[in-house]
Amino acid sequence: MGLEGLPGVDQVIPISRPYKLASSELSHHEPTVFDVDGRRVGGGQTFCLIAGLCTVESPEQTLGVARAVAAAGASMLRGGAFKPRTSPFSFQGLGREGLRILADARAEVGLPIVSEMTSAQLADDFAEAVDVVQVGARNMQNYGLLEVAGKLGKPVLLKRGLSSTLEELLQAADYVLKEGNERVILCERGIRTFDTAMRFTLDLGAVPWLKLHTHLPVIVDPSHASGDRRLVGPLSRAAAAAGADGIIVEVAVDPDVALCDGPQQLYAADFARFAAEVAAHARLLGKKLA
Ligand code: PEP
Ligand code: MN
C-alpha cells in the first residue's frame, strides 16, 4: 500500500482487506504463538523443523526415519496416511493403519505428528491420532473441510493451493479461525507458473508478504515445491533467511523405493547435516530449533 510510505503518515489502517481474522491489522497486533507438545510455533524465537515421510508404507520405514529426524533435532514428524493422489490408480496411503503406525512412532521417539486430513469424515480419527492436522494444497478451498478442521481443537497446517493467491490463502485461514481455532500455520509449498523446470515455483516472497499481512506463523515446503532433493537444502536455507517460522521437508531412509515422491526426499543419512545448515541460517535471525 503506497500510503504507508508517505511523509506524515504514521499508520494506515485498512478496512477493506478481504481476510478479516487472519489479518494483522484488524483483529490482532501481536503475532500468534502456540506450542505443539512443547515445541513453540511462531513468535520469532524458534524455527520449526517438520520432517519425515511423504507416505507411511510400513512400521519399519516410519520408525527408521522417525529415529533419524528426532536424533537430528526435528521438531515434529510428518507422514501421510490418506494421500490426495492425482490419479485414483496411484497408491492412496495405508489409511487408518497409517495413522496407527504414526502414533506408534510418536510413542517411540516422542515427536508430535503432522498428517493430512483429506475428508471431513475422518475427523474423529485425526482428533485421536495426530497433533497437527494438515489441510493439503488441493483442499485449501474445501471450506467444509476447513470448518471441520477448525472445530477439532488441534493446530491446523494449511497449505497454499496450487494456483491460489495469498489473499485466497488468508481467506481460507479465516474459515478455520472463525471456528475459534487460533492455532493455524500457513505453508507456502510452490505454485503453478509458466515455468516447468521445477515441479512448482516456490514463492519465497510469500514469506515476507505474509509476515506483513497476517499474525499467523508461516512455514515453507521446499520438497513439494521443487520436486528435487538437490534443491531442498538451498531452498530451506533461503526460507529460514527470509524469515519463515519453519519448514516441512520429506525425508526417508531409502527414498529410492518410496511409492510416492521419492526424488524429492532427503536421505535420512544426510539429514543431520541438512538440519545443522538450516539451523545456522535460522540462528542468523535469532531463532533456535523448536
Ligand atoms: C503433502 O504434504 O503430503 C502434500 C501432498 O503436499 P501438498 O498438499 O502441498 O501437495
Ligand atoms: Mn509428498
Tab-separated table of N, CA and C in Angstrom, residues 80-145:
chain	number	residue	atom	x	y	z
A	80	GLY	N	2.163	-39.119	5.605
A	80	GLY	CA	0.809	-39.183	5.046
A	80	GLY	C	0.210	-40.564	5.226
A	81	ALA	N	-1.026	-40.612	5.686
A	81	ALA	CA	-1.756	-41.876	5.795
A	81	ALA	C	-2.869	-41.912	4.748
A	82	PHE	N	-3.490	-40.770	4.530
A	82	PHE	CA	-4.507	-40.608	3.483
A	82	PHE	C	-3.901	-39.639	2.467
A	83	LYS	N	-3.622	-40.115	1.258
A	83	LYS	CA	-2.894	-39.285	0.304
A	83	LYS	C	-3.814	-38.757	-0.793
A	84	PRO	N	-3.712	-37.458	-1.079
A	84	PRO	CA	-4.508	-36.875	-2.172
A	84	PRO	C	-3.770	-37.072	-3.498
A	85	ARG	N	-3.882	-38.233	-4.118
A	85	ARG	CA	-3.123	-38.516	-5.336
A	85	ARG	C	-3.850	-38.016	-6.577
A	86	THR	N	-3.090	-37.537	-7.537
A	86	THR	CA	-3.666	-37.010	-8.768
A	86	THR	C	-4.474	-38.086	-9.487
A	87	SER	N	-3.949	-39.311	-9.489
A	87	SER	CA	-4.670	-40.411	-10.142
A	87	SER	C	-5.275	-41.340	-9.103
A	88	PRO	N	-6.508	-41.781	-9.327
A	88	PRO	CA	-7.113	-42.748	-8.390
A	88	PRO	C	-6.427	-44.105	-8.443
A	89	PHE	N	-5.569	-44.317	-9.448
A	89	PHE	CA	-4.886	-45.603	-9.576
A	89	PHE	C	-3.524	-45.607	-8.890
A	90	SER	N	-3.097	-44.446	-8.360
A	90	SER	CA	-1.848	-44.389	-7.597
A	90	SER	C	-2.115	-44.831	-6.154
A	91	PHE	N	-1.040	-45.248	-5.470
A	91	PHE	CA	-1.136	-45.666	-4.061
A	91	PHE	C	-1.770	-44.554	-3.219
A	92	GLN	N	-2.814	-44.906	-2.512
A	92	GLN	CA	-3.612	-43.900	-1.801
A	92	GLN	C	-3.232	-43.767	-0.325
A	93	GLY	N	-2.231	-44.528	0.108
A	93	GLY	CA	-1.851	-44.494	1.523
A	93	GLY	C	-2.503	-45.643	2.279
A	94	LEU	N	-1.992	-45.890	3.494
A	94	LEU	CA	-2.497	-47.021	4.287
A	94	LEU	C	-3.751	-46.667	5.085
A	95	GLY	N	-4.169	-45.410	5.033
A	95	GLY	CA	-5.385	-45.021	5.754
A	95	GLY	C	-5.207	-45.115	7.259
A	96	ARG	N	-6.239	-45.655	7.936
A	96	ARG	CA	-6.205	-45.696	9.413
A	96	ARG	C	-5.008	-46.474	9.944
A	97	GLU	N	-4.603	-47.499	9.208
A	97	GLU	CA	-3.409	-48.261	9.605
A	97	GLU	C	-2.187	-47.320	9.634
A	98	GLY	N	-2.130	-46.417	8.674
A	98	GLY	CA	-1.034	-45.441	8.639
A	98	GLY	C	-1.054	-44.538	9.875
A	99	LEU	N	-2.243	-44.127	10.292
A	99	LEU	CA	-2.345	-43.284	11.499
A	99	LEU	C	-1.855	-44.043	12.730
A	100	ARG	N	-2.168	-45.342	12.783
A	100	ARG	CA	-1.713	-46.148	13.928
A	100	ARG	C	-0.191	-46.258	13.938
A	101	ILE	N	0.398	-46.420	12.751
A	101	ILE	CA	1.860	-46.526	12.666
A	101	ILE	C	2.507	-45.214	13.117
A	102	LEU	N	1.907	-44.107	12.736
A	102	LEU	CA	2.434	-42.800	13.154
A	102	LEU	C	2.335	-42.637	14.671
A	103	ALA	N	1.214	-43.074	15.239
A	103	ALA	CA	1.041	-42.962	16.690
A	103	ALA	C	2.091	-43.804	17.417
A	104	ASP	N	2.409	-44.968	16.869
A	104	ASP	CA	3.458	-45.812	17.472
A	104	ASP	C	4.815	-45.116	17.386
A	105	ALA	N	5.068	-44.457	16.244
A	105	ALA	CA	6.351	-43.752	16.089
A	105	ALA	C	6.452	-42.609	17.098
A	106	ARG	N	5.334	-41.915	17.309
A	106	ARG	CA	5.335	-40.841	18.319
A	106	ARG	C	5.659	-41.413	19.696
A	107	ALA	N	5.044	-42.541	20.016
A	107	ALA	CA	5.293	-43.158	21.325
A	107	ALA	C	6.765	-43.536	21.466
A	108	GLU	N	7.367	-43.949	20.373
A	108	GLU	CA	8.763	-44.408	20.445
A	108	GLU	C	9.762	-43.241	20.472
A	109	VAL	N	9.577	-42.234	19.592
A	109	VAL	CA	10.618	-41.182	19.509
A	109	VAL	C	10.203	-39.873	20.172
A	110	GLY	N	8.912	-39.725	20.496
A	110	GLY	CA	8.480	-38.540	21.239
A	110	GLY	C	8.227	-37.299	20.407
A	111	LEU	N	8.156	-37.449	19.084
A	111	LEU	CA	7.871	-36.263	18.258
A	111	LEU	C	6.372	-36.156	17.982
A	112	PRO	N	5.807	-34.932	18.043
A	112	PRO	CA	4.421	-34.754	17.635
A	112	PRO	C	4.239	-35.081	16.153
A	113	ILE	N	3.026	-35.503	15.793
A	113	ILE	CA	2.735	-35.995	14.448
A	113	ILE	C	1.929	-34.983	13.635
A	114	VAL	N	2.375	-34.772	12.388
A	114	VAL	CA	1.644	-33.950	11.414
A	114	VAL	C	1.182	-34.871	10.296
A	115	SER	N	-0.127	-34.855	9.998
A	115	SER	CA	-0.617	-35.697	8.904
A	115	SER	C	-1.828	-35.040	8.259
A	116	GLU	N	-2.004	-35.344	6.977
A	116	GLU	CA	-3.058	-34.655	6.202
A	116	GLU	C	-4.410	-35.340	6.329
A	117	MET	N	-5.427	-34.532	6.655
A	117	MET	CA	-6.814	-34.996	6.698
A	117	MET	C	-7.463	-34.641	5.367
A	118	THR	N	-7.882	-35.656	4.624
A	118	THR	CA	-8.396	-35.410	3.274
A	118	THR	C	-9.914	-35.321	3.226
A	119	SER	N	-10.569	-35.689	4.331
A	119	SER	CA	-12.030	-35.706	4.302
A	119	SER	C	-12.588	-35.405	5.691
A	120	ALA	N	-13.696	-34.688	5.715
A	120	ALA	CA	-14.324	-34.345	6.989
A	120	ALA	C	-14.782	-35.591	7.743
A	121	GLN	N	-15.043	-36.668	7.002
A	121	GLN	CA	-15.495	-37.911	7.653
A	121	GLN	C	-14.423	-38.525	8.541
A	122	LEU	N	-13.178	-38.080	8.368
A	122	LEU	CA	-12.066	-38.665	9.132
A	122	LEU	C	-11.782	-37.887	10.416
A	123	ALA	N	-12.640	-36.924	10.731
A	123	ALA	CA	-12.347	-36.006	11.842
A	123	ALA	C	-12.036	-36.733	13.148
A	124	ASP	N	-12.832	-37.741	13.499
A	124	ASP	CA	-12.613	-38.424	14.780
A	124	ASP	C	-11.271	-39.142	14.809
A	125	ASP	N	-10.934	-39.764	13.687
A	125	ASP	CA	-9.646	-40.470	13.617
A	125	ASP	C	-8.484	-39.501	13.804
A	126	PHE	N	-8.588	-38.348	13.163
A	126	PHE	CA	-7.488	-37.381	13.254
A	126	PHE	C	-7.442	-36.738	14.635
A	127	ALA	N	-8.606	-36.488	15.222
A	127	ALA	CA	-8.633	-35.886	16.557
A	127	ALA	C	-7.877	-36.784	17.529
A	128	GLU	N	-7.962	-38.080	17.309
A	128	GLU	CA	-7.337	-39.013	18.224
A	128	GLU	C	-5.854	-39.227	17.924
A	129	ALA	N	-5.501	-39.267	16.625
A	129	ALA	CA	-4.176	-39.798	16.266
A	129	ALA	C	-3.095	-38.747	16.040
A	130	VAL	N	-3.456	-37.530	15.645
A	130	VAL	CA	-2.395	-36.607	15.226
A	130	VAL	C	-2.339	-35.376	16.134
A	131	ASP	N	-1.210	-34.684	16.082
A	131	ASP	CA	-1.023	-33.472	16.890
A	131	ASP	C	-1.286	-32.215	16.082
A	132	VAL	N	-1.001	-32.271	14.770
A	132	VAL	CA	-1.278	-31.154	13.866
A	132	VAL	C	-2.008	-31.708	12.651
A	133	VAL	N	-3.153	-31.118	12.331
A	133	VAL	CA	-3.954	-31.576	11.197
A	133	VAL	C	-3.560	-30.768	9.965
A	134	GLN	N	-3.050	-31.464	8.956
A	134	GLN	CA	-2.678	-30.773	7.721
A	134	GLN	C	-3.874	-30.739	6.772
A	135	VAL	N	-4.095	-29.563	6.177
A	135	VAL	CA	-5.042	-29.460	5.059
A	135	VAL	C	-4.188	-29.178	3.835
A	136	GLY	N	-4.236	-30.070	2.853
A	136	GLY	CA	-3.318	-30.016	1.727
A	136	GLY	C	-3.696	-28.971	0.692
A	137	ALA	N	-2.752	-28.751	-0.211
A	137	ALA	CA	-2.930	-27.728	-1.243
A	137	ALA	C	-4.227	-27.930	-2.032
A	138	ARG	N	-4.514	-29.201	-2.342
A	138	ARG	CA	-5.708	-29.482	-3.159
A	138	ARG	C	-7.003	-29.225	-2.411
A	139	ASN	N	-6.919	-29.126	-1.110
A	139	ASN	CA	-8.121	-28.892	-0.301
A	139	ASN	C	-8.160	-27.508	0.336
A	140	MET	N	-7.260	-26.627	-0.104
A	140	MET	CA	-7.217	-25.315	0.558
A	140	MET	C	-8.568	-24.606	0.490
A	141	GLN	N	-9.312	-24.834	-0.582
A	141	GLN	CA	-10.614	-24.165	-0.700
A	141	GLN	C	-11.776	-25.136	-0.499
A	142	ASN	N	-11.500	-26.238	0.223
A	142	ASN	CA	-12.581	-27.153	0.615
A	142	ASN	C	-13.130	-26.617	1.942
A	143	TYR	N	-14.097	-25.711	1.830
A	143	TYR	CA	-14.482	-24.914	3.002
A	143	TYR	C	-15.139	-25.748	4.093
A	144	GLY	N	-15.895	-26.774	3.692
A	144	GLY	CA	-16.485	-27.665	4.699
A	144	GLY	C	-15.404	-28.369	5.507
A	145	LEU	N	-14.358	-28.821	4.812
A	145	LEU	CA	-13.235	-29.491	5.495
A	145	LEU	C	-12.515	-28.519	6.431
